[in-house]
Amino acid sequence: MVSSTHWLASAAAQAVLERGGNAFDAAVAGAFVLHVVEPHLNGPGGDLVALVTTDAGPRVLMGQGPAPAGATIEHYRAAGLDLVPGAGALAAVAPGAVDAWLLLLAERGTWELADVLAFAVHYARHGHPAVARIGMTVAAVADLFTEHWPTSAAQWMPDGRPPADGEVIRNEAWARTLDRLVEAGAEATTREARIEAARAAFASGFVAAAVEEFSAVPHRHSGGGEHAGVITAADMGAFRASLEEPCSAVFRGRTVVKTGPWGQGPVLLQTLAILDGFDDERLDPSTELGAHTILEALKLALADRDAWYGEAAAGDAELLAHLLSPEYAAQRRALITERASAGDEPGEIPGRTPHRPPRLTPDEFADSHPEPDEASAGEPTVARFGRTRGDTCHLDVVDRDGNMIAATPSGGWLQSNPTIPELGFCLGTRLQMTWLDEGSPAALRPGARPRTTLTPTMLLDADGRPEAVLGSPGGDQQDQWQLLYLLRTLVGGYSPQQAIDAPMLHTTAMVGSFWPRTVEPYGAVVEDRLGDDVIAGLERRGHRITRAGDWSLGRMCVAGREPDTGVLYAAANPRGAQGYATGR
């Protein structure tokens, strides 16, 4: 079974499964197709976080590149910046997605690299029909491309205009790059050695050299400044993807598996721990009481994220144990009242001082930063008014043997950095999630990973057997929307597709992870289908509601296997008519 955010990726992954490949072969094939068909949502210069099954238990496939050696707070302050830009090479980390996918293929897959990449090469070289959102994204930054990023205009506006809905688009430069990665291993004598040669060509060979040369040329960044990047070939060569231990918590008999606090994964675990102390009637997102309770629990967990999470927390077992303890969850739960909170209160941890990032509203930021922002396409997550401007991608695969992977690739969007013409892709902007403040656990530090929003989920049954993999694009909303899915399936008894289709909502009261890092105290975004009575009740409780339309929030994917019967299942998001689940 396969579920992903684009039908061509799902079809490619399913084709691999039909031809005898395992879940990991299929996921790599589908992921490289996502680079091609959703270039406004992810790219080869971006990032990857996944959860995979192994013989030793679930592991995190860590494809989040770190800050370059030259990315110091002093350098950015000297450039007149008080935030890492949302677009431009100063926001770039070492690309992690390609290396992570190749590591997975080498260690857990069975197919040859050339065969896995053939789907992506075909669509890049011969073309694919552009989804409408690609053209809309290009249109939003068309002036930036034509005036400041000419290489991006050449790739994405070859006829001087954005691509139309359904127009066939190509990326010959990326097809050639993939061919060269395969050719790098032509003389190797084993499958693994051929893949390793491709990893080296990307991280230390022709790709890294082109990245360093191109990013060193000053170009327009978000906020209007002209800057050169600091990323070098040495930074790329120093990064290696890895398989890491996850963290987890038990909720309603299932073990929920997430990344550690170097990402935002524990937000879901903390929220579930808070909600676990309430009766089931308070856990229904479709009711006024349930929606209010859920929003308030999310605000508490997200305030802790902004105070405590980051690379500095990655090895802090004591901190994580405290945040996930029943005692701490009870303390946080007691703060939920009948009224909406502003979402600005992290919890207290003995002997520690929480980091309190600036909490500027969008209007306050605009008043203090009057510079033009035409390049401000950080992760294009959900806009203030709720309408999706794009997000990220997601891919879930389960095979006949019970192998599973939940993968959230992102970054390297076509609007994040100028296109490197000889490679056919651009760098990412994940560094915008760091703070230019030494006191933050998510501070900008050379060699440190930014606190990524990429946060897939795996579920284990009561006996510890992998049961399901799921995830969603959406930046700060990823765990929020996954929470609604889990509550509806594990508590409400919904089927996977019913849970995905049900009305979604999320809070915007936390500090945004993306430039310009603003906050909307008391804010909540809801689908209108939640109902006038429920929405009015939330407003009476003090929530500042934004109606986003009937089918506008959430892009959930899920795939699973019933451990006792071996029956497989999958579901996908209907919003945007783009996600697709398939299998047999």
XYZ file of C-alpha atoms in Angstrom:
584
model
C 0.000 0.000 0.000
C 1.126 3.528 -0.791
C -0.259 6.922 0.153
C 1.372 10.165 -0.920
C 0.610 13.777 -1.696
C 0.837 13.287 -5.491
C -0.667 10.544 -7.614
C 2.428 10.063 -9.788
C 4.600 9.412 -6.740
C 2.060 6.912 -5.411
C 1.893 5.209 -8.813
C 5.678 4.970 -9.101
C 6.026 3.511 -5.610
C 3.233 1.032 -6.276
C 4.913 -0.023 -9.530
C 8.055 -0.881 -7.589
C 6.039 -2.966 -5.129
C 4.296 -4.768 -7.999
C 7.694 -5.658 -9.485
C 8.998 -7.199 -6.259
C 10.619 -4.249 -4.574
C 10.156 -3.714 -0.869
C 8.690 -0.689 0.935
C 12.034 1.091 1.007
C 12.744 0.635 -2.712
C 9.233 1.934 -3.380
C 9.587 4.910 -1.053
C 12.849 6.030 -2.682
C 11.330 5.777 -6.151
C 8.252 7.730 -5.080
C 10.316 10.337 -3.255
C 12.476 11.198 -6.236
C 9.282 11.564 -8.281
C 8.014 14.020 -5.642
C 11.125 16.132 -6.265
C 9.997 16.446 -9.878
C 6.212 16.732 -9.670
C 5.951 18.856 -6.502
C 8.922 21.208 -6.956
C 7.097 23.977 -5.096
C 6.853 21.708 -2.042
C 10.177 19.877 -1.963
C 13.388 19.429 -3.894
C 16.776 17.693 -3.999
C 18.319 20.609 -2.086
C 15.917 20.076 0.786
C 15.455 17.929 3.853
C 13.940 14.616 4.895
C 12.705 13.081 8.119
C 11.258 9.579 8.079
C 10.351 6.753 10.427
C 11.266 3.271 9.230
C 10.927 -0.241 10.544
C 14.118 -2.203 11.173
C 14.936 -5.524 12.825
C 15.945 -3.525 15.915
C 12.668 -1.579 16.019
C 11.571 1.779 14.593
C 14.283 4.221 13.624
C 14.380 7.843 12.489
C 15.865 8.307 9.029
C 17.588 11.625 9.705
C 18.039 13.661 6.546
C 18.146 17.098 8.154
C 21.335 18.877 7.177
C 23.065 21.184 9.680
C 24.120 24.813 9.547
C 27.253 25.522 7.480
C 30.540 26.232 9.256
C 30.283 29.898 8.272
C 26.733 30.307 9.596
C 27.470 32.161 12.809
C 25.270 34.606 14.667
C 28.016 37.208 14.308
C 28.037 36.874 10.516
C 24.284 37.392 10.233
C 24.231 40.274 12.711
C 27.050 41.953 10.807
C 24.890 41.718 7.682
C 22.239 43.780 9.459
C 19.884 40.856 10.092
C 17.846 40.156 13.206
C 16.348 36.970 11.749
C 17.684 34.342 9.390
C 16.055 35.151 6.029
C 13.178 33.060 4.750
C 14.588 32.871 1.237
C 18.127 33.005 -0.126
C 21.322 31.061 0.449
C 21.945 32.488 3.938
C 19.033 30.263 5.004
C 20.513 27.138 3.402
C 21.701 24.095 5.303
C 23.594 21.160 3.849
C 21.051 19.336 1.646
C 19.965 16.176 3.413
C 17.169 14.539 1.443
C 19.158 12.916 -1.357
C 21.780 11.439 0.965
C 19.094 10.097 3.300
C 17.174 8.416 0.501
C 20.355 6.853 -0.846
C 21.330 5.629 2.621
C 17.919 4.001 2.980
C 18.218 2.350 -0.425
C 21.669 0.990 0.393
C 20.860 -0.321 3.866
C 17.205 -1.364 3.638
C 16.407 -1.569 -0.064
C 17.066 -4.231 -2.716
C 16.887 -2.426 -6.055
C 19.609 -0.902 -8.173
C 19.894 2.874 -8.063
C 19.318 3.270 -11.804
C 16.056 1.344 -11.629
C 14.761 3.294 -8.636
C 15.593 6.654 -10.241
C 14.169 5.745 -13.649
C 10.707 7.077 -12.798
C 12.012 10.495 -11.753
C 14.378 10.697 -14.720
C 11.485 9.979 -17.066
C 9.208 12.691 -15.648
C 12.026 15.228 -15.454
C 13.177 14.612 -19.027
C 9.903 13.915 -20.839
C 7.630 16.026 -18.675
C 4.595 15.793 -16.434
C 1.389 17.820 -16.168
C 1.894 20.657 -13.706
C -0.621 20.861 -10.897
C -2.251 24.282 -10.633
C -0.382 25.127 -7.444
C 2.966 25.114 -9.268
C 1.815 27.886 -11.575
C 0.263 29.811 -8.698
C 3.516 29.597 -6.736
C 5.606 30.744 -9.689
C 3.161 33.586 -10.331
C 3.541 34.774 -6.735
C 7.309 35.213 -7.190
C 7.393 35.968 -10.920
C 8.769 39.487 -10.439
C 11.456 38.167 -8.114
C 12.463 35.600 -10.726
C 12.581 38.003 -13.652
C 14.265 40.863 -11.792
C 16.623 39.065 -9.394
C 16.708 35.279 -9.957
C 17.095 34.878 -13.753
C 18.105 31.223 -13.551
C 14.800 30.454 -11.817
C 12.906 32.388 -14.483
C 14.666 30.339 -17.168
C 13.647 27.055 -15.548
C 10.125 27.825 -14.358
C 9.049 30.550 -16.816
C 10.700 29.472 -20.075
C 7.955 31.163 -22.102
C 8.009 34.278 -19.940
C 4.992 33.216 -17.863
C 4.129 30.749 -15.100
C 3.057 27.265 -16.230
C -0.680 26.747 -16.674
C -2.696 24.095 -14.866
C -2.003 20.805 -16.650
C 0.748 22.198 -18.860
C 3.574 19.711 -19.404
C 6.774 20.930 -17.753
C 10.270 19.468 -17.805
C 13.547 19.733 -15.913
C 16.247 18.417 -18.206
C 19.038 19.709 -15.951
C 17.835 17.576 -13.035
C 17.457 14.555 -15.329
C 21.115 14.991 -16.353
C 22.135 15.322 -12.704
C 20.393 12.045 -11.854
C 22.077 10.377 -14.836
C 25.454 11.568 -13.580
C 24.751 10.221 -10.088
C 24.072 6.798 -11.598
C 27.142 7.034 -13.838
C 29.316 7.786 -10.814
C 28.983 4.175 -9.749
C 29.394 2.574 -13.163
C 32.711 0.954 -12.251
C 31.643 -0.265 -8.822
C 31.189 -4.005 -8.392
C 28.302 -4.151 -5.874
C 24.894 -2.521 -5.548
C 25.886 -0.864 -2.306
C 29.113 0.481 -3.785
C 27.221 1.965 -6.732
C 24.901 3.768 -4.358
C 27.822 4.969 -2.241
C 29.483 6.403 -5.339
C 26.333 8.399 -6.051
C 26.303 9.686 -2.473
C 29.894 10.831 -2.861
C 29.204 12.534 -6.200
C 26.381 14.508 -4.605
C 28.038 15.409 -1.297
C 31.657 15.832 -2.363
C 31.716 15.802 -6.144
C 30.200 17.785 -8.989
C 26.989 18.682 -7.120
C 28.798 20.116 -4.093
C 31.173 22.094 -6.292
C 28.300 23.678 -8.215
C 26.458 24.532 -4.999
C 29.463 26.338 -3.513
C 30.221 28.316 -6.654
C 26.625 29.399 -7.254
C 25.662 30.322 -3.693
C 28.752 32.518 -3.274
C 27.299 35.061 -5.728
C 25.230 37.749 -3.909
C 21.509 37.545 -4.642
C 18.195 38.841 -3.312
C 17.016 37.449 0.033
C 13.720 37.832 1.860
C 13.481 41.327 3.255
C 15.090 42.772 0.152
C 18.803 42.479 1.010
C 21.534 41.272 -1.323
C 23.742 38.634 0.309
C 26.049 35.781 -0.610
C 25.551 32.411 0.984
C 28.046 30.801 3.328
C 27.509 27.150 2.372
C 30.528 25.380 0.873
C 31.345 22.038 -0.674
C 33.046 21.130 2.604
C 29.764 21.676 4.453
C 28.016 19.284 2.106
C 30.774 16.723 2.366
C 30.641 16.803 6.157
C 26.989 15.722 6.264
C 25.944 12.088 6.382
C 22.388 10.935 6.869
C 21.826 8.446 9.660
C 19.382 6.129 11.373
C 18.641 7.318 14.909
C 16.708 6.181 17.943
C 13.216 7.714 18.088
C 11.248 8.803 21.122
C 7.769 7.526 21.937
C 4.821 7.551 24.315
C 1.776 5.356 24.868
C -1.734 6.618 24.152
C -4.876 4.459 24.262
C -2.870 1.249 24.006
C -0.746 2.338 21.038
C 2.863 3.428 21.104
C 3.247 6.666 19.157
C 6.750 6.968 17.671
C 8.284 10.354 16.824
C 11.604 12.145 16.378
C 13.477 13.559 19.338
C 13.292 17.208 20.460
C 15.790 18.365 17.825
C 12.597 18.472 15.744
C 9.035 19.221 16.776
C 8.021 15.539 17.025
C 7.517 15.441 20.825
C 4.813 18.136 20.480
C 2.405 15.371 19.490
C 3.510 13.197 22.401
C 3.156 16.029 24.917
C -0.293 16.937 23.613
C -1.481 13.333 23.788
C -0.169 13.073 27.364
C -2.136 16.178 28.342
C -5.311 14.968 26.647
C -5.015 11.431 28.028
C -6.256 12.710 31.389
C -9.615 13.875 29.978
C -12.775 11.869 29.379
C -13.411 10.809 25.809
C -16.172 13.395 25.391
C -13.546 16.128 25.617
C -11.464 14.574 22.843
C -13.904 14.971 19.936
C -12.609 17.706 17.588
C -16.053 18.103 16.055
C -17.626 19.512 19.235
C -17.159 22.895 20.846
C -15.804 21.414 24.078
C -13.522 19.000 22.250
C -12.152 21.569 19.807
C -11.509 24.020 22.661
C -9.772 21.408 24.798
C -7.607 20.245 21.904
C -6.595 23.770 20.922
C -5.639 24.590 24.489
C -3.577 21.408 24.896
C -1.771 22.160 21.642
C -0.912 25.677 22.808
C 0.702 24.279 25.952
C 2.813 21.774 24.022
C 3.794 24.306 21.360
C 4.814 26.852 24.007
C 7.123 24.178 25.400
C 8.444 23.532 21.913
C 9.421 27.172 21.523
C 10.992 27.260 24.993
C 12.834 23.933 25.187
C 13.225 22.192 21.810
C 16.210 22.433 19.483
C 19.572 20.823 18.787
C 20.639 21.657 22.346
C 17.866 19.331 23.599
C 18.763 16.420 21.311
C 20.879 14.574 23.872
C 19.098 15.867 26.973
C 17.342 12.719 28.203
C 16.454 14.364 31.504
C 14.642 17.218 29.763
C 12.649 14.929 27.492
C 11.713 12.609 30.345
C 10.416 15.578 32.317
C 8.381 16.954 29.408
C 6.782 13.557 28.758
C 6.199 12.559 32.390
C 2.635 12.012 33.696
C 3.304 14.489 36.494
C 4.285 17.251 34.090
C 1.320 16.470 31.824
C -0.995 16.796 34.828
C 0.493 20.188 35.703
C -0.040 21.429 32.168
C -3.532 19.915 31.951
C -4.591 21.843 35.047
C -3.967 25.113 33.185
C -6.767 24.451 30.694
C -9.841 26.494 31.590
C -13.114 27.220 29.842
C -11.538 30.270 28.192
C -9.004 30.500 25.370
C -5.430 31.298 26.351
C -2.926 33.422 24.453
C -0.590 30.444 24.052
C 2.453 32.144 25.542
C 3.199 30.149 28.697
C 5.848 27.389 28.629
C 6.037 25.045 31.575
C 8.393 25.347 34.502
C 11.303 22.940 34.836
C 13.287 23.076 38.100
C 16.732 24.564 37.688
C 16.135 25.712 34.115
C 15.084 28.956 32.477
C 12.796 28.717 29.452
C 13.713 30.535 26.290
C 11.065 33.090 25.381
C 11.334 34.057 21.716
C 9.878 37.368 20.506
C 6.126 37.258 20.033
C 5.460 39.801 17.288
C 2.139 39.795 15.478
C 2.265 40.091 11.676
C 1.272 43.757 11.907
C 3.932 44.466 14.518
C 6.560 42.790 12.358
C 5.494 44.799 9.311
C 5.763 48.020 11.296
C 9.301 47.227 12.427
C 10.505 45.713 9.115
C 9.367 47.986 6.292
C 11.709 46.439 3.716
C 10.213 44.746 0.632
C 9.482 41.052 1.114
C 8.975 39.694 -2.384
C 11.428 36.877 -1.639
C 9.729 35.837 1.567
C 8.689 32.396 0.399
C 10.012 30.448 3.366
C 8.238 27.133 3.752
C 4.973 28.086 2.075
C 2.795 26.598 4.741
C -0.707 27.744 5.627
C -1.249 31.459 5.262
C -2.680 33.630 8.051
C -6.111 33.456 6.471
C -5.989 29.672 6.278
C -5.678 29.129 2.547
C -2.883 26.742 1.703
C 0.010 28.339 -0.187
C 1.708 24.975 -0.575
C 3.495 23.092 2.171
C 5.655 20.032 2.073
C 5.156 16.458 0.841
C 4.444 13.164 2.504
C 4.778 9.507 1.552
C 3.744 6.321 3.388
C 4.504 2.790 2.208
C 3.705 -0.628 3.690
C 4.726 -3.850 1.931
C 3.649 -7.484 2.062
C 6.283 -8.314 4.662
C 5.210 -5.577 7.058
C 8.047 -3.159 6.267
C 6.833 0.409 6.800
C 8.027 3.939 6.225
C 6.477 7.331 6.938
C 8.473 10.050 5.201
C 8.107 13.829 5.135
C 10.447 15.361 2.547
C 10.527 19.136 2.242
C 12.699 22.165 1.558
C 14.488 23.144 -1.599
C 11.255 24.610 -2.952
C 11.545 26.322 -6.311
C 10.769 29.619 -4.538
C 13.304 29.224 -1.708
C 16.546 29.992 -3.576
C 17.703 30.714 -7.123
C 17.877 27.634 -9.344
C 21.398 26.299 -9.880
C 21.204 25.939 -13.670
C 23.612 23.056 -14.226
C 21.944 20.994 -11.470
C 18.260 21.799 -11.988
C 17.449 22.473 -8.350
C 17.905 25.078 -5.649
C 18.987 25.052 -2.025
C 16.611 24.945 0.927
C 15.920 27.454 3.675
C 15.586 25.359 6.826
C 18.055 27.589 8.685
C 15.263 30.151 9.099
C 14.075 27.985 12.000
C 17.069 29.020 14.088
C 17.307 32.118 16.296
C 20.067 34.716 16.311
C 20.037 34.440 20.095
C 22.670 32.420 21.943
C 20.212 31.719 24.748
C 17.845 29.708 22.591
C 18.063 25.895 22.447
C 17.374 26.405 18.722
C 20.061 29.073 18.253
C 22.025 29.334 15.026
C 25.221 27.358 15.550
C 27.633 26.001 12.927
C 27.128 22.262 12.552
C 23.824 22.252 14.461
C 20.549 21.118 12.913
C 17.686 23.605 12.826
C 14.591 22.635 14.791
C 12.740 21.177 11.844
C 8.960 21.008 11.572
C 9.142 17.701 9.648
C 7.414 15.185 11.879
C 6.095 11.841 10.549
C 4.461 9.312 12.877
C 4.505 5.538 13.343
C 2.061 3.559 15.496
C 2.845 0.285 17.238
C 0.136 -1.973 18.630
C -0.061 -3.197 22.238
C 2.460 -5.939 21.438
C 4.937 -3.504 19.892
C 4.219 -4.507 16.301
C 4.205 -1.758 13.637
C 0.594 -0.977 12.809
C 0.468 2.267 10.812
C 2.513 5.104 9.350
C 1.123 8.569 8.773
C 1.953 12.217 8.330
C 1.058 15.492 6.707
C 2.634 18.562 5.169
C 1.899 21.835 6.890
C 4.861 23.230 8.823
C 3.683 24.107 12.335
C 0.384 22.363 11.601
C 1.817 18.907 10.878
C 1.444 17.469 14.368
C -1.761 19.418 14.939
C -3.517 17.739 12.026
C -2.046 14.332 12.883
C -3.400 14.758 16.403
C -6.938 15.141 15.043
C -6.474 11.972 12.992
C -5.293 9.983 16.023
C -8.085 11.231 18.256
C -10.714 10.385 15.682
C -9.369 6.890 14.972
C -8.123 5.786 18.402
C -10.852 7.455 20.474
C -13.711 8.258 18.111
C -13.705 5.002 16.139
C -13.414 6.653 12.719
C -11.974 4.742 9.771
C -8.718 6.179 8.413
C -10.448 7.819 5.440
C -13.248 9.198 7.608
C -10.688 10.716 9.958
C -8.792 12.371 7.101
C -11.997 13.710 5.559
C -13.377 15.143 8.818
C -13.160 18.923 9.429
C -9.701 20.113 10.461
C -8.548 22.950 12.712
C -5.326 24.263 14.247
C -3.952 26.982 16.479
C -1.817 29.886 15.295
C -1.010 31.111 18.816
C 2.539 29.738 18.776
C 5.592 31.507 17.372
C 5.825 30.548 13.720
C 8.772 28.384 12.734
C 9.222 30.225 9.441
C 10.302 33.736 8.599
C 9.113 36.231 9.771
C 8.471 34.152 12.952
C 5.217 35.892 13.921
C 2.415 34.857 16.283
C -1.348 35.336 16.497
C -2.383 35.217 20.182
C -5.674 33.352 20.700
C -5.684 32.504 16.983
C -7.331 29.405 15.539
C -8.014 28.420 11.934
C -10.943 26.111 11.191
C -12.674 24.591 8.219
C -16.173 25.994 7.844
C -17.551 22.435 7.896
C -16.867 22.398 11.628
C -20.241 24.124 11.833
C -21.577 27.553 12.718
C -22.643 26.525 16.226
C -19.244 25.050 17.122
C -17.380 28.011 15.626
C -19.593 30.512 17.442
C -19.000 28.646 20.696
C -15.239 28.797 20.212
C -15.478 32.525 19.590
C -17.466 32.978 22.802
C -14.637 31.223 24.632
C -12.171 33.826 23.335
C -10.678 32.077 20.308
C -9.976 34.435 17.404
C -11.307 32.319 14.574
C -10.289 32.390 10.937
C -12.604 30.466 8.623
C -10.541 28.716 5.960
C -13.290 27.309 3.720
C -14.866 23.890 3.630
C -11.960 21.748 2.357
C -8.738 23.639 2.960
C -6.739 22.308 5.934
C -4.689 19.169 6.323
C -3.014 16.961 3.721
C -2.905 13.705 5.668
C -1.600 10.404 4.318
C -1.725 7.039 6.092
C -0.894 3.417 5.357
C -1.089 0.464 7.698
C -1.201 -3.243 8.330
C -3.490 -5.055 10.726
C -0.943 -7.110 12.705
C -3.242 -10.064 13.404
C -4.590 -10.546 9.873
C -1.927 -8.986 7.669
C -4.565 -6.952 5.837
C -3.139 -3.729 4.428
C -4.921 -0.390 4.153
C -4.231 3.179 3.065
C -6.017 6.516 2.839
C -5.201 9.906 1.355
C -6.330 13.492 1.557
C -8.985 14.612 -0.965
C -8.295 18.339 -0.512
C -6.791 19.758 -3.677
C -7.535 16.549 -5.614
C -3.847 15.652 -5.594
C -3.126 13.067 -2.875
C -3.531 9.418 -3.802
C -3.645 6.055 -2.020
C -3.146 2.840 -3.940
C -2.375 -0.808 -3.356
C -3.548 -4.377 -3.712
